[in-house]
């Protein structure tokens, strides 16, 4: 299947388009290629938290991936099938786990099996929803 090609510099040109594109690709099982990832940021390309989200989604969908490394501005992601289970990941920095949850949760909901996702990283990070918002507002409104 031919991938959907997405220009990651579109709109605000940050990490949101990357995270949501991967999430939607994982839910629909359609391959995507994203280029110009975070092009409008002072440090373009994938940061550790984006890489962690992509790795979790790749594991949850048995995806074929290219370009999954810090600094990469182009990623190919081809999900095969969604699966539940236990997934444990450490961002390795104080990168926002709330933003990772926003990408991973929709896929977990469509996994067809219980998913347990354990994340280590930042919980109250600048420019990201605090973890208390995720627990007390976001999750309660699903």
PDB file of C-alpha atoms in Angstrom:
ATOM      1  CA  UNK A   1       0.000   0.000   0.000  1.00  0.00           C
ATOM      2  CA  UNK A   2       1.308   3.435  -0.921  1.00  0.00           C
ATOM      3  CA  UNK A   3       1.973   5.627   2.150  1.00  0.00           C
ATOM      4  CA  UNK A   4       0.152   8.827   2.929  1.00  0.00           C
ATOM      5  CA  UNK A   5       2.813  11.554   2.698  1.00  0.00           C
ATOM      6  CA  UNK A   6       2.646  14.342   5.279  1.00  0.00           C
ATOM      7  CA  UNK A   7       4.629  17.579   5.457  1.00  0.00           C
ATOM      8  CA  UNK A   8       5.491  17.965   9.144  1.00  0.00           C
ATOM      9  CA  UNK A   9       6.135  21.685   8.736  1.00  0.00           C
ATOM     10  CA  UNK A  10       2.430  22.316   8.119  1.00  0.00           C
ATOM     11  CA  UNK A  11       0.659  24.621  10.588  1.00  0.00           C
ATOM     12  CA  UNK A  12       2.640  25.180  13.761  1.00  0.00           C
ATOM     13  CA  UNK A  13       5.310  22.790  12.470  1.00  0.00           C
ATOM     14  CA  UNK A  14       5.926  21.168  15.842  1.00  0.00           C
ATOM     15  CA  UNK A  15       5.551  17.689  17.261  1.00  0.00           C
ATOM     16  CA  UNK A  16       1.738  17.515  17.280  1.00  0.00           C
ATOM     17  CA  UNK A  17       1.399  16.696  13.598  1.00  0.00           C
ATOM     18  CA  UNK A  18       3.950  13.895  14.039  1.00  0.00           C
ATOM     19  CA  UNK A  19       2.246  12.374  17.087  1.00  0.00           C
ATOM     20  CA  UNK A  20      -1.273  12.540  15.670  1.00  0.00           C
ATOM     21  CA  UNK A  21      -0.215  11.269  12.247  1.00  0.00           C
ATOM     22  CA  UNK A  22       1.393   8.220  13.874  1.00  0.00           C
ATOM     23  CA  UNK A  23      -1.652   7.661  16.085  1.00  0.00           C
ATOM     24  CA  UNK A  24      -4.069   7.824  13.146  1.00  0.00           C
ATOM     25  CA  UNK A  25      -1.815   5.613  11.045  1.00  0.00           C
ATOM     26  CA  UNK A  26      -1.778   3.090  13.886  1.00  0.00           C
ATOM     27  CA  UNK A  27      -5.566   3.139  14.298  1.00  0.00           C
ATOM     28  CA  UNK A  28      -6.284   2.865  10.555  1.00  0.00           C
ATOM     29  CA  UNK A  29      -3.291   0.610   9.777  1.00  0.00           C
ATOM     30  CA  UNK A  30      -2.342   2.844   6.842  1.00  0.00           C
ATOM     31  CA  UNK A  31       1.352   3.555   6.185  1.00  0.00           C
ATOM     32  CA  UNK A  32       2.629   7.111   6.368  1.00  0.00           C
ATOM     33  CA  UNK A  33       5.757   9.013   5.516  1.00  0.00           C
ATOM     34  CA  UNK A  34       6.336  12.249   7.405  1.00  0.00           C
ATOM     35  CA  UNK A  35       9.026  14.704   6.326  1.00  0.00           C
ATOM     36  CA  UNK A  36      10.098  18.127   7.657  1.00  0.00           C
ATOM     37  CA  UNK A  37       9.385  16.863  11.187  1.00  0.00           C
ATOM     38  CA  UNK A  38       9.348  19.765  13.663  1.00  0.00           C
ATOM     39  CA  UNK A  39      10.775  21.984  10.907  1.00  0.00           C
ATOM     40  CA  UNK A  40       9.631  25.216  12.557  1.00  0.00           C
ATOM     41  CA  UNK A  41      11.399  24.510  15.839  1.00  0.00           C
ATOM     42  CA  UNK A  42      14.823  25.828  16.837  1.00  0.00           C
ATOM     43  CA  UNK A  43      15.987  22.192  17.086  1.00  0.00           C
ATOM     44  CA  UNK A  44      14.131  20.428  14.239  1.00  0.00           C
ATOM     45  CA  UNK A  45      13.677  16.690  14.035  1.00  0.00           C
ATOM     46  CA  UNK A  46      12.652  14.088  16.560  1.00  0.00           C
ATOM     47  CA  UNK A  47      13.376  14.659  20.238  1.00  0.00           C
ATOM     48  CA  UNK A  48      13.456  11.773  22.742  1.00  0.00           C
ATOM     49  CA  UNK A  49       9.751  12.081  23.636  1.00  0.00           C
ATOM     50  CA  UNK A  50       8.701  11.913  19.959  1.00  0.00           C
ATOM     51  CA  UNK A  51      10.968   8.937  19.423  1.00  0.00           C
ATOM     52  CA  UNK A  52       9.486   7.198  22.478  1.00  0.00           C
ATOM     53  CA  UNK A  53       5.920   7.728  21.216  1.00  0.00           C
ATOM     54  CA  UNK A  54       6.906   6.322  17.820  1.00  0.00           C
ATOM     55  CA  UNK A  55       8.619   3.290  19.372  1.00  0.00           C
ATOM     56  CA  UNK A  56       5.606   2.494  21.549  1.00  0.00           C
ATOM     57  CA  UNK A  57       3.262   2.776  18.567  1.00  0.00           C
ATOM     58  CA  UNK A  58       5.618   0.665  16.463  1.00  0.00           C
ATOM     59  CA  UNK A  59       5.557  -2.057  19.101  1.00  0.00           C
ATOM     60  CA  UNK A  60       1.774  -1.814  19.518  1.00  0.00           C
ATOM     61  CA  UNK A  61       1.282  -2.261  15.764  1.00  0.00           C
ATOM     62  CA  UNK A  62       4.275  -4.400  14.765  1.00  0.00           C
ATOM     63  CA  UNK A  63       5.168  -1.566  12.395  1.00  0.00           C
ATOM     64  CA  UNK A  64       7.951  -1.452   9.861  1.00  0.00           C
ATOM     65  CA  UNK A  65       9.808   1.809  10.511  1.00  0.00           C
ATOM     66  CA  UNK A  66      12.576   3.881   9.015  1.00  0.00           C
ATOM     67  CA  UNK A  67      14.158   7.018  10.428  1.00  0.00           C
ATOM     68  CA  UNK A  68      13.393   6.426  14.094  1.00  0.00           C
ATOM     69  CA  UNK A  69      16.278   8.237  15.743  1.00  0.00           C
ATOM     70  CA  UNK A  70      16.783  11.500  17.605  1.00  0.00           C
ATOM     71  CA  UNK A  71      17.209  14.364  15.146  1.00  0.00           C
ATOM     72  CA  UNK A  72      15.523  12.588  12.242  1.00  0.00           C
ATOM     73  CA  UNK A  73      13.353  14.858  10.077  1.00  0.00           C
ATOM     74  CA  UNK A  74      11.840  12.028   8.016  1.00  0.00           C
ATOM     75  CA  UNK A  75      10.041   8.890   9.236  1.00  0.00           C
ATOM     76  CA  UNK A  76       8.375   6.026   7.401  1.00  0.00           C
ATOM     77  CA  UNK A  77       5.827   4.109   9.510  1.00  0.00           C
ATOM     78  CA  UNK A  78       3.921   1.053   8.259  1.00  0.00           C
ATOM     79  CA  UNK A  79       1.711  -0.543  10.934  1.00  0.00           C
ATOM     80  CA  UNK A  80       0.788  -4.204  10.450  1.00  0.00           C
ATOM     81  CA  UNK A  81      -1.738  -5.017  13.209  1.00  0.00           C
ATOM     82  CA  UNK A  82      -2.807  -3.543  16.529  1.00  0.00           C
ATOM     83  CA  UNK A  83      -2.134  -5.519  19.670  1.00  0.00           C
ATOM     84  CA  UNK A  84      -2.607  -5.056  23.387  1.00  0.00           C
ATOM     85  CA  UNK A  85      -0.309  -6.146  26.173  1.00  0.00           C
ATOM     86  CA  UNK A  86       2.143  -4.509  28.522  1.00  0.00           C
ATOM     87  CA  UNK A  87       4.430  -1.821  27.170  1.00  0.00           C
ATOM     88  CA  UNK A  88       7.164  -0.215  29.291  1.00  0.00           C
ATOM     89  CA  UNK A  89       9.156   2.752  27.998  1.00  0.00           C
ATOM     90  CA  UNK A  90      11.444   5.394  29.466  1.00  0.00           C
ATOM     91  CA  UNK A  91      11.787   8.687  27.595  1.00  0.00           C
ATOM     92  CA  UNK A  92      15.270   9.018  29.081  1.00  0.00           C
ATOM     93  CA  UNK A  93      14.724  12.750  29.608  1.00  0.00           C
ATOM     94  CA  UNK A  94      12.061  14.946  31.211  1.00  0.00           C
ATOM     95  CA  UNK A  95      10.123  14.829  27.909  1.00  0.00           C
ATOM     96  CA  UNK A  96       6.355  14.973  28.391  1.00  0.00           C
ATOM     97  CA  UNK A  97       4.597  11.673  28.988  1.00  0.00           C
ATOM     98  CA  UNK A  98       1.249  13.503  28.624  1.00  0.00           C
ATOM     99  CA  UNK A  99       1.976  14.144  24.952  1.00  0.00           C
ATOM    100  CA  UNK A 100       2.975  10.504  24.522  1.00  0.00           C
ATOM    101  CA  UNK A 101      -0.292   9.413  26.152  1.00  0.00           C
ATOM    102  CA  UNK A 102      -2.239  11.540  23.650  1.00  0.00           C
ATOM    103  CA  UNK A 103      -0.666   9.565  20.798  1.00  0.00           C
ATOM    104  CA  UNK A 104      -0.769   6.105  22.370  1.00  0.00           C
ATOM    105  CA  UNK A 105      -4.183   6.029  24.055  1.00  0.00           C
ATOM    106  CA  UNK A 106      -6.316   5.959  20.862  1.00  0.00           C
ATOM    107  CA  UNK A 107      -4.349   2.945  19.635  1.00  0.00           C
ATOM    108  CA  UNK A 108      -4.727   1.165  22.979  1.00  0.00           C
ATOM    109  CA  UNK A 109      -8.490   1.702  22.779  1.00  0.00           C
ATOM    110  CA  UNK A 110      -8.576  -0.112  19.418  1.00  0.00           C
ATOM    111  CA  UNK A 111      -6.147  -2.883  20.387  1.00  0.00           C
ATOM    112  CA  UNK A 112      -8.903  -5.428  20.986  1.00  0.00           C
ATOM    113  CA  UNK A 113      -7.150  -6.538  24.176  1.00  0.00           C
ATOM    114  CA  UNK A 114      -6.206  -4.909  27.470  1.00  0.00           C
ATOM    115  CA  UNK A 115      -3.171  -2.658  27.286  1.00  0.00           C
ATOM    116  CA  UNK A 116      -0.977  -1.602  30.174  1.00  0.00           C
ATOM    117  CA  UNK A 117       1.395   1.221  29.328  1.00  0.00           C
ATOM    118  CA  UNK A 118       4.080   2.226  31.802  1.00  0.00           C
ATOM    119  CA  UNK A 119       5.933   5.433  30.979  1.00  0.00           C
ATOM    120  CA  UNK A 120       8.821   7.204  32.647  1.00  0.00           C
ATOM    121  CA  UNK A 121       9.472  10.834  31.810  1.00  0.00           C
ATOM    122  CA  UNK A 122       8.257  14.334  32.611  1.00  0.00           C
ATOM    123  CA  UNK A 123       4.834  14.808  34.182  1.00  0.00           C
ATOM    124  CA  UNK A 124       4.637  18.609  34.373  1.00  0.00           C
ATOM    125  CA  UNK A 125       6.484  19.943  31.353  1.00  0.00           C
ATOM    126  CA  UNK A 126       6.336  23.391  29.756  1.00  0.00           C
ATOM    127  CA  UNK A 127       4.002  23.535  26.703  1.00  0.00           C
ATOM    128  CA  UNK A 128       2.351  20.190  27.558  1.00  0.00           C
ATOM    129  CA  UNK A 129      -0.696  19.237  29.621  1.00  0.00           C
ATOM    130  CA  UNK A 130       0.253  18.384  33.218  1.00  0.00           C
ATOM    131  CA  UNK A 131      -0.347  14.791  34.268  1.00  0.00           C
ATOM    132  CA  UNK A 132      -3.096  15.914  36.688  1.00  0.00           C
ATOM    133  CA  UNK A 133      -5.021  17.332  33.719  1.00  0.00           C
ATOM    134  CA  UNK A 134      -4.644  14.025  31.893  1.00  0.00           C
ATOM    135  CA  UNK A 135      -5.906  12.049  34.921  1.00  0.00           C
ATOM    136  CA  UNK A 136      -8.694  14.384  36.044  1.00  0.00           C
ATOM    137  CA  UNK A 137      -9.972  15.921  32.803  1.00  0.00           C
ATOM    138  CA  UNK A 138      -8.748  14.126  29.678  1.00  0.00           C
ATOM    139  CA  UNK A 139      -9.356  10.525  30.769  1.00  0.00           C
ATOM    140  CA  UNK A 140     -12.676  11.336  32.442  1.00  0.00           C
ATOM    141  CA  UNK A 141     -13.990  12.777  29.174  1.00  0.00           C
ATOM    142  CA  UNK A 142     -13.188   9.832  26.936  1.00  0.00           C
TER     143      UNK A 142
END
